């Protein structure tokens, strides 16, 4: 049963996390004033389920808090209490506290009871009465294990007892088997006076149990039984045992009754429009198993591309079986690709997992800053890789906080500048090309470029007279240790912000860009690769080396012509339709002196990285193919300009270019 | 033949616990996630016992009990309510609807089993 209990506990935890999320999102939409019964009912039910399971599954630290929570919510749904900012905030806070407790259970960490106690006290203060402490009072009878010489039990079933479906003989039999019972004596008698009716129960029983039996055991037999369907009275036989318990519905049960007094009224009003959540049937699989599969599929892709060479070879040899072989290889390729896609899709999760945290953050922060802000979420169902999702959440939180803190103005300021008092922050996700794009757009004041510049000079990032472009000016906010807030707030942190945001996003192979317009607002655009494990690559040769470009970043490739090449202070620029772009030579960058040196002899691959465009000089282009990214860091060490490696069809290793790092070379 | 039990609870963990506990004791358990679900399942099968939570979306345990009792073939079937709500008021409603008895949450699997074995 212990192992099973673990399973139940896990289910309980998952269910409770879901319940908390439901409570939170409903609390956020709960208007003040007379409670919306539907919404409150949903919140109530989540709290109620948590409380119900807490004791059963041994989460004792939750019991009291969920109980008070339930009482408060019950008062709301039965209309005894209005929704106020104060109690809604308190409810939201208790969601947080519960989440902390559940997290602690989940991770086997210890629980900070002072926090829990403080929350309990807060809720109790709102309730206005110290709730009876049900725990301590719960056991007048249950702890009473005085052993007497026996008990006399009178069972008097109600008239309609026969229709209840309960077998009284079973109970009588059980009484005789109570531990310590040496002798059981049963007498029956008819309830006199009532007219005899065949369907009515007119019989009553007197049971005498002799022996050293405990009252608890006797009570337990009848505990579940509704008192009205069968009246039970139990009396100790021993003369000196003065303690008597008259009814069998034990005192313990009654204590619980007393403790949850208010929870009765509205329970029968079942909501009519409540959404029935249809669970998709699913199984839980550990991420490591999926990653193992991703790995194996990766190997399969490599093996497949190795094999496909033999198709060409067979063609060249005019082998009689060449066609069959090629057909088979094409099938394998198709299936491998399909398999790869479906395996990758297992790791994909809707971005709503990250987005769903944001309404709460906006709510809390804007309340604190006395701002009126609406958060609009778009494209929550856009799927992203689980790893991307996990690493994305913190940067998103940070940018959103920034938008709320620095971006959106206070209502009065907004009104004065002719804007609606309510500010808007729009968080959207969508697919564009081979990327996932996430945008955070606010209609706030925009970033004050002069202020940014000033701060940068103060921080020593910039010299007084340094000339920078507007773009560079904006990008200063990504500099380590930079913060524009006039006063350091506890909302946007202490300048450990945007640089970390950009680093996290770069680690995911993504980019972040900012556009801002004074007085109109700012847009943060994050671009991320769809998946981290497989890349559509363009192979290129430089001497003996094979390099791989991420296909998505290639704009075009050109045969350089002499008249368009320009040399400025030792670096080469290429004029591409009236725009000069810098040139990176891979053999120089990686200090591997091989391959062509004359620009006119080779090819220029024009790539775009973020908003930078530059040319990469290579000898020639080879095929395009999907490559499985293997980490160079874990297998060798970090190499500047290389984001990873892959194993080619012929077993050789090729390097995947990190265009972001290459672009730094140009700066 | 194993006795058939219908276990109704909107909480998955609770339902799972009840079902597994009773199944391991040889009962034939069917799960339902609310009153509506339970009623449709009870229409198809004759259960020997119904265990139901009180507070559920769509249709709660009290309404379920009333509706089950209105079905001819559930007039004499024991219906036990599994609930944290055991106020006298609620018990009154349960009794009026035709509930046979109560198991008050929290309870252990052992206690659940012991109680069920007393009933059927």
mmCIF file of C-alpha atoms in Angstrom, chain A residues 399-409 414 419 423-428 438-449 452 470 474 477-478 484 498 512-526:
data_model
loop_
_atom_site.group_PDB
_atom_site.id
_atom_site.type_symbol
_atom_site.label_atom_id
_atom_site.label_comp_id
_atom_site.label_asym_id
_atom_site.label_seq_id
_atom_site.Cartn_x
_atom_site.Cartn_y
_atom_site.Cartn_z
ATOM 1 C CA UNK A 399 10.941 42.009 -19.676
ATOM 2 C CA UNK A 400 7.308 42.092 -18.610
ATOM 3 C CA UNK A 401 8.247 43.525 -15.223
ATOM 4 C CA UNK A 402 10.341 46.128 -16.972
ATOM 5 C CA UNK A 403 7.483 47.080 -19.255
ATOM 6 C CA UNK A 404 5.154 47.459 -16.314
ATOM 7 C CA UNK A 405 7.685 49.224 -14.133
ATOM 8 C CA UNK A 406 9.528 51.507 -16.565
ATOM 9 C CA UNK A 407 7.364 51.370 -19.664
ATOM 10 C CA UNK A 408 3.779 52.071 -18.737
ATOM 11 C CA UNK A 409 3.183 55.419 -17.061
ATOM 12 C CA UNK A 414 -0.995 58.866 -19.428
ATOM 13 C CA UNK A 419 -3.444 58.285 -23.827
ATOM 14 C CA UNK A 423 -1.950 50.870 -20.319
ATOM 15 C CA UNK A 424 -1.598 47.797 -22.470
ATOM 16 C CA UNK A 425 1.098 45.165 -22.512
ATOM 17 C CA UNK A 426 0.766 42.678 -25.311
ATOM 18 C CA UNK A 427 2.595 39.372 -25.105
ATOM 19 C CA UNK A 428 2.403 37.343 -28.272
ATOM 20 C CA UNK A 438 7.868 36.256 -29.045
ATOM 21 C CA UNK A 439 6.964 39.890 -28.771
ATOM 22 C CA UNK A 440 6.392 42.027 -25.727
ATOM 23 C CA UNK A 441 4.801 45.260 -26.769
ATOM 24 C CA UNK A 442 3.761 48.083 -24.487
ATOM 25 C CA UNK A 443 2.114 51.419 -25.174
ATOM 26 C CA UNK A 444 4.123 53.165 -22.499
ATOM 27 C CA UNK A 445 6.592 55.998 -22.567
ATOM 28 C CA UNK A 446 9.244 54.289 -24.627
ATOM 29 C CA UNK A 447 12.896 54.148 -23.723
ATOM 30 C CA UNK A 448 14.479 57.556 -23.164
ATOM 31 C CA UNK A 449 17.584 57.258 -25.325
ATOM 32 C CA UNK A 452 20.171 55.587 -21.458
ATOM 33 C CA UNK A 470 20.363 54.961 -32.312
ATOM 34 C CA UNK A 474 19.136 51.166 -27.421
ATOM 35 C CA UNK A 477 20.371 48.492 -22.014
ATOM 36 C CA UNK A 478 21.762 45.007 -22.583
ATOM 37 C CA UNK A 484 17.887 53.170 -16.043
ATOM 38 C CA UNK A 498 18.704 42.848 -19.506
ATOM 39 C CA UNK A 512 16.522 39.823 -28.914
ATOM 40 C CA UNK A 513 15.825 43.179 -30.475
ATOM 41 C CA UNK A 514 14.267 46.327 -29.123
ATOM 42 C CA UNK A 515 12.377 49.006 -30.941
ATOM 43 C CA UNK A 516 11.220 52.022 -29.080
ATOM 44 C CA UNK A 517 9.434 55.218 -29.871
ATOM 45 C CA UNK A 518 9.398 58.125 -27.496
ATOM 46 C CA UNK A 519 5.971 58.497 -25.954
ATOM 47 C CA UNK A 520 4.492 55.603 -27.912
ATOM 48 C CA UNK A 521 6.019 52.533 -26.338
ATOM 49 C CA UNK A 522 8.527 49.748 -26.888
ATOM 50 C CA UNK A 523 8.605 46.386 -28.583
ATOM 51 C CA UNK A 524 10.912 43.588 -27.483
ATOM 52 C CA UNK A 525 11.230 40.902 -30.125
ATOM 53 C CA UNK A 526 12.730 37.550 -29.243
#
